[in-house]
PDB file of C-alpha atoms in Angstrom:
ATOM      1  CA  UNK D   1      28.219  60.888 193.580  1.00 87.00           C
ATOM      2  CA  UNK D   2      27.879  59.499 197.003  1.00 92.00           C
ATOM      3  CA  UNK D   3      24.840  58.473 199.025  1.00 94.00           C
ATOM      4  CA  UNK D   4      24.304  60.505 202.210  1.00 94.00           C
ATOM      5  CA  UNK D   5      21.894  60.400 205.043  1.00 95.00           C
ATOM      6  CA  UNK D   6      20.770  63.536 206.749  1.00 95.00           C
ATOM      7  CA  UNK D   7      18.974  63.612 210.105  1.00 96.00           C
ATOM      8  CA  UNK D   8      17.215  66.876 210.962  1.00 95.00           C
ATOM      9  CA  UNK D   9      15.920  67.861 214.333  1.00 96.00           C
ATOM     10  CA  UNK D  10      13.457  70.814 213.831  1.00 96.00           C
ATOM     11  CA  UNK D  11      11.899  73.044 216.382  1.00 96.00           C
ATOM     12  CA  UNK D  12       8.714  71.427 217.777  1.00 95.00           C
ATOM     13  CA  UNK D  13       6.683  74.697 217.971  1.00 94.00           C
ATOM     14  CA  UNK D  14       6.520  75.211 214.239  1.00 93.00           C
ATOM     15  CA  UNK D  15       3.155  74.885 212.535  1.00 93.00           C
ATOM     16  CA  UNK D  16       2.840  72.176 209.905  1.00 92.00           C
ATOM     17  CA  UNK D  17       3.185  74.431 206.908  1.00 94.00           C
ATOM     18  CA  UNK D  18       6.333  76.080 208.277  1.00 94.00           C
ATOM     19  CA  UNK D  19       7.713  72.659 209.172  1.00 94.00           C
ATOM     20  CA  UNK D  20       7.144  71.440 205.570  1.00 94.00           C
ATOM     21  CA  UNK D  21       8.691  74.632 204.291  1.00 94.00           C
ATOM     22  CA  UNK D  22      11.841  74.076 206.392  1.00 94.00           C
ATOM     23  CA  UNK D  23      12.183  70.536 205.090  1.00 94.00           C
ATOM     24  CA  UNK D  24      11.476  71.734 201.463  1.00 95.00           C
ATOM     25  CA  UNK D  25      14.195  74.371 201.863  1.00 94.00           C
ATOM     26  CA  UNK D  26      16.694  71.652 202.735  1.00 94.00           C
ATOM     27  CA  UNK D  27      15.564  69.366 199.851  1.00 95.00           C
ATOM     28  CA  UNK D  28      15.832  72.259 197.433  1.00 94.00           C
ATOM     29  CA  UNK D  29      19.385  72.989 198.577  1.00 94.00           C
ATOM     30  CA  UNK D  30      20.213  69.347 197.819  1.00 94.00           C
ATOM     31  CA  UNK D  31      18.729  69.509 194.307  1.00 94.00           C
ATOM     32  CA  UNK D  32      20.287  72.927 193.588  1.00 93.00           C
ATOM     33  CA  UNK D  33      23.640  71.419 194.672  1.00 92.00           C
ATOM     34  CA  UNK D  34      23.407  68.938 191.941  1.00 93.00           C
ATOM     35  CA  UNK D  35      22.072  66.038 194.110  1.00 92.00           C
ATOM     36  CA  UNK D  36      19.156  63.656 193.775  1.00 93.00           C
ATOM     37  CA  UNK D  37      16.763  62.899 196.600  1.00 94.00           C
ATOM     38  CA  UNK D  38      16.257  59.220 197.353  1.00 93.00           C
ATOM     39  CA  UNK D  39      13.989  59.285 200.287  1.00 93.00           C
ATOM     40  CA  UNK D  40      12.388  61.767 202.746  1.00 94.00           C
ATOM     41  CA  UNK D  41      11.011  60.196 205.928  1.00 93.00           C
ATOM     42  CA  UNK D  42       9.159  62.133 208.644  1.00 94.00           C
ATOM     43  CA  UNK D  43       9.653  60.470 212.021  1.00 93.00           C
ATOM     44  CA  UNK D  44       7.367  62.785 213.876  1.00 92.00           C
ATOM     45  CA  UNK D  45       7.882  64.510 217.275  1.00 95.00           C
ATOM     46  CA  UNK D  46      10.132  62.725 219.759  1.00 95.00           C
ATOM     47  CA  UNK D  47      11.559  63.635 223.181  1.00 96.00           C
ATOM     48  CA  UNK D  48      15.141  64.753 223.141  1.00 94.00           C
ATOM     49  CA  UNK D  49      17.775  63.137 225.417  1.00 94.00           C
ATOM     50  CA  UNK D  50      18.694  66.517 226.646  1.00 94.00           C
ATOM     51  CA  UNK D  51      17.454  70.117 226.300  1.00 95.00           C
ATOM     52  CA  UNK D  52      18.552  71.944 223.150  1.00 94.00           C
ATOM     53  CA  UNK D  53      17.791  75.725 222.966  1.00 93.00           C
ATOM     54  CA  UNK D  54      15.201  75.389 225.668  1.00 94.00           C
ATOM     55  CA  UNK D  55      13.233  72.582 223.878  1.00 95.00           C
ATOM     56  CA  UNK D  56      12.643  69.079 225.232  1.00 95.00           C
ATOM     57  CA  UNK D  57      11.268  67.635 221.959  1.00 96.00           C
ATOM     58  CA  UNK D  58      11.863  68.035 218.245  1.00 96.00           C
ATOM     59  CA  UNK D  59      10.353  66.965 214.908  1.00 95.00           C
ATOM     60  CA  UNK D  60      12.638  64.426 213.234  1.00 96.00           C
ATOM     61  CA  UNK D  61      13.229  63.965 209.569  1.00 95.00           C
ATOM     62  CA  UNK D  62      15.449  61.522 207.781  1.00 95.00           C
ATOM     63  CA  UNK D  63      16.605  62.394 204.235  1.00 95.00           C
ATOM     64  CA  UNK D  64      18.549  60.159 201.907  1.00 96.00           C
ATOM     65  CA  UNK D  65      20.260  61.695 198.823  1.00 95.00           C
ATOM     66  CA  UNK D  66      23.012  61.278 196.275  1.00 94.00           C
ATOM     67  CA  UNK D  67      25.400  64.236 195.737  1.00 93.00           C
ATOM     68  CA  UNK D  68      29.023  64.991 194.989  1.00 91.00           C
ATOM     69  CA  UNK D  69      31.093  65.238 198.180  1.00 90.00           C
ATOM     70  CA  UNK D  70      32.112  68.887 197.532  1.00 89.00           C
ATOM     71  CA  UNK D  71      28.495  70.065 197.616  1.00 91.00           C
ATOM     72  CA  UNK D  72      27.801  68.733 201.202  1.00 92.00           C
ATOM     73  CA  UNK D  73      29.770  71.489 202.913  1.00 91.00           C
ATOM     74  CA  UNK D  74      27.499  74.152 201.251  1.00 91.00           C
ATOM     75  CA  UNK D  75      24.375  72.356 202.344  1.00 92.00           C
ATOM     76  CA  UNK D  76      25.710  72.016 205.949  1.00 93.00           C
ATOM     77  CA  UNK D  77      26.513  75.756 206.000  1.00 92.00           C
ATOM     78  CA  UNK D  78      22.855  76.464 205.192  1.00 92.00           C
ATOM     79  CA  UNK D  79      21.634  74.107 207.964  1.00 93.00           C
ATOM     80  CA  UNK D  80      23.782  75.859 210.455  1.00 93.00           C
ATOM     81  CA  UNK D  81      22.254  79.235 209.529  1.00 93.00           C
ATOM     82  CA  UNK D  82      18.734  78.056 209.666  1.00 91.00           C
ATOM     83  CA  UNK D  83      16.865  78.995 212.886  1.00 92.00           C
ATOM     84  CA  UNK D  84      14.228  76.292 212.404  1.00 94.00           C
ATOM     85  CA  UNK D  85      16.799  73.455 212.641  1.00 95.00           C
ATOM     86  CA  UNK D  86      18.029  72.559 216.110  1.00 95.00           C
ATOM     87  CA  UNK D  87      20.535  69.960 215.059  1.00 95.00           C
ATOM     88  CA  UNK D  88      21.597  68.057 211.944  1.00 95.00           C
ATOM     89  CA  UNK D  89      23.859  65.171 211.168  1.00 95.00           C
ATOM     90  CA  UNK D  90      25.094  64.224 207.643  1.00 95.00           C
ATOM     91  CA  UNK D  91      26.594  60.694 207.352  1.00 94.00           C
ATOM     92  CA  UNK D  92      27.973  58.891 204.329  1.00 94.00           C
ATOM     93  CA  UNK D  93      26.156  55.658 203.778  1.00 90.00           C
ATOM     94  CA  UNK D  94      28.305  52.641 202.894  1.00 70.00           C
ATOM     95  CA  UNK D  95      29.026  51.904 199.221  1.00 60.00           C
ATOM     96  CA  UNK D  96      26.935  49.367 197.396  1.00 58.00           C
ATOM     97  CA  UNK D  97      28.684  46.004 196.864  1.00 55.00           C
ATOM     98  CA  UNK D  98      31.020  46.088 193.872  1.00 56.00           C
ATOM     99  CA  UNK D  99      31.406  50.007 194.165  1.00 60.00           C
ATOM    100  CA  UNK D 100      34.826  51.409 194.816  1.00 56.00           C
ATOM    101  CA  UNK D 101      35.178  54.871 196.407  1.00 57.00           C
ATOM    102  CA  UNK D 102      38.273  56.950 195.864  1.00 56.00           C
ATOM    103  CA  UNK D 103      38.970  56.803 199.677  1.00 55.00           C
ATOM    104  CA  UNK D 104      39.221  52.935 199.378  1.00 55.00           C
ATOM    105  CA  UNK D 105      41.933  53.008 196.719  1.00 53.00           C
ATOM    106  CA  UNK D 106      45.550  52.488 197.900  1.00 54.00           C
ATOM    107  CA  UNK D 107      47.979  55.387 197.705  1.00 51.00           C
ATOM    108  CA  UNK D 108      50.513  55.449 194.769  1.00 54.00           C
ATOM    109  CA  UNK D 109      53.915  54.269 195.934  1.00 53.00           C
ATOM    110  CA  UNK D 110      55.545  57.701 195.695  1.00 50.00           C
ATOM    111  CA  UNK D 111      53.140  58.969 198.372  1.00 49.00           C
ATOM    112  CA  UNK D 112      54.134  56.461 201.048  1.00 49.00           C
ATOM    113  CA  UNK D 113      56.200  57.873 203.907  1.00 51.00           C
ATOM    114  CA  UNK D 114      59.328  56.013 204.966  1.00 50.00           C
ATOM    115  CA  UNK D 115      59.560  55.417 208.705  1.00 49.00           C
ATOM    116  CA  UNK D 116      63.036  55.211 210.274  1.00 52.00           C
ATOM    117  CA  UNK D 117      63.819  52.292 212.616  1.00 50.00           C
ATOM    118  CA  UNK D 118      65.178  54.622 215.255  1.00 49.00           C
ATOM    119  CA  UNK D 119      61.739  56.247 215.333  1.00 48.00           C
ATOM    120  CA  UNK D 120      60.174  52.936 216.454  1.00 50.00           C
ATOM    121  CA  UNK D 121      62.618  52.169 219.222  1.00 54.00           C
ATOM    122  CA  UNK D 122      62.312  53.959 222.637  1.00 54.00           C
ATOM    123  CA  UNK D 123      65.183  56.184 223.364  1.00 57.00           C
ATOM    124  CA  UNK D 124      66.890  56.106 226.776  1.00 56.00           C
ATOM    125  CA  UNK D 125      69.102  59.035 227.806  1.00 55.00           C
ATOM    126  CA  UNK D 126      71.614  59.580 230.489  1.00 55.00           C
ATOM    127  CA  UNK D 127      69.208  62.033 232.186  1.00 57.00           C
ATOM    128  CA  UNK D 128      66.599  59.370 232.613  1.00 58.00           C
ATOM    129  CA  UNK D 129      69.063  56.992 234.091  1.00 58.00           C
ATOM    130  CA  UNK D 130      70.272  59.685 236.577  1.00 57.00           C
ATOM    131  CA  UNK D 131      66.705  60.443 237.621  1.00 60.00           C
ATOM    132  CA  UNK D 132      66.071  56.703 238.253  1.00 58.00           C
ATOM    133  CA  UNK D 133      69.180  56.527 240.521  1.00 60.00           C
ATOM    134  CA  UNK D 134      68.080  59.572 242.541  1.00 57.00           C
ATOM    135  CA  UNK D 135      64.607  58.114 243.002  1.00 59.00           C
ATOM    136  CA  UNK D 136      66.038  54.795 244.111  1.00 61.00           C
ATOM    137  CA  UNK D 137      68.321  56.519 246.802  1.00 62.00           C
ATOM    138  CA  UNK D 138      65.348  58.421 248.294  1.00 57.00           C
TER     139      UNK D 138
END
């Protein structure tokens, strides 16, 4: 399980009950995906930096939750389908001190790729030298 943060921008023209229903639909998707909600923070209506779908403001919500990484893709698919949600952003929050993520572990030695020395040195060909001489004569 990892800790994620989800920022939602929801249409500003929704009534309060429909706004809460949209947020509840997202939180229900997290719980149904095997996750646990940590915090749901309404930020209220705020002006957007640029127009999105002809709206200049949006209702912001910040949701923190713990879930398996595989389930996040399914939640995002549902967010993309929803007409109430203008934009969303899911980010992985940093690990707690002392925790080790699978991504932080080093690769086993058999998965390292050997790099040839010739790959690191620039190659010069006779064609490059001929082009330099023609440019110098002109």
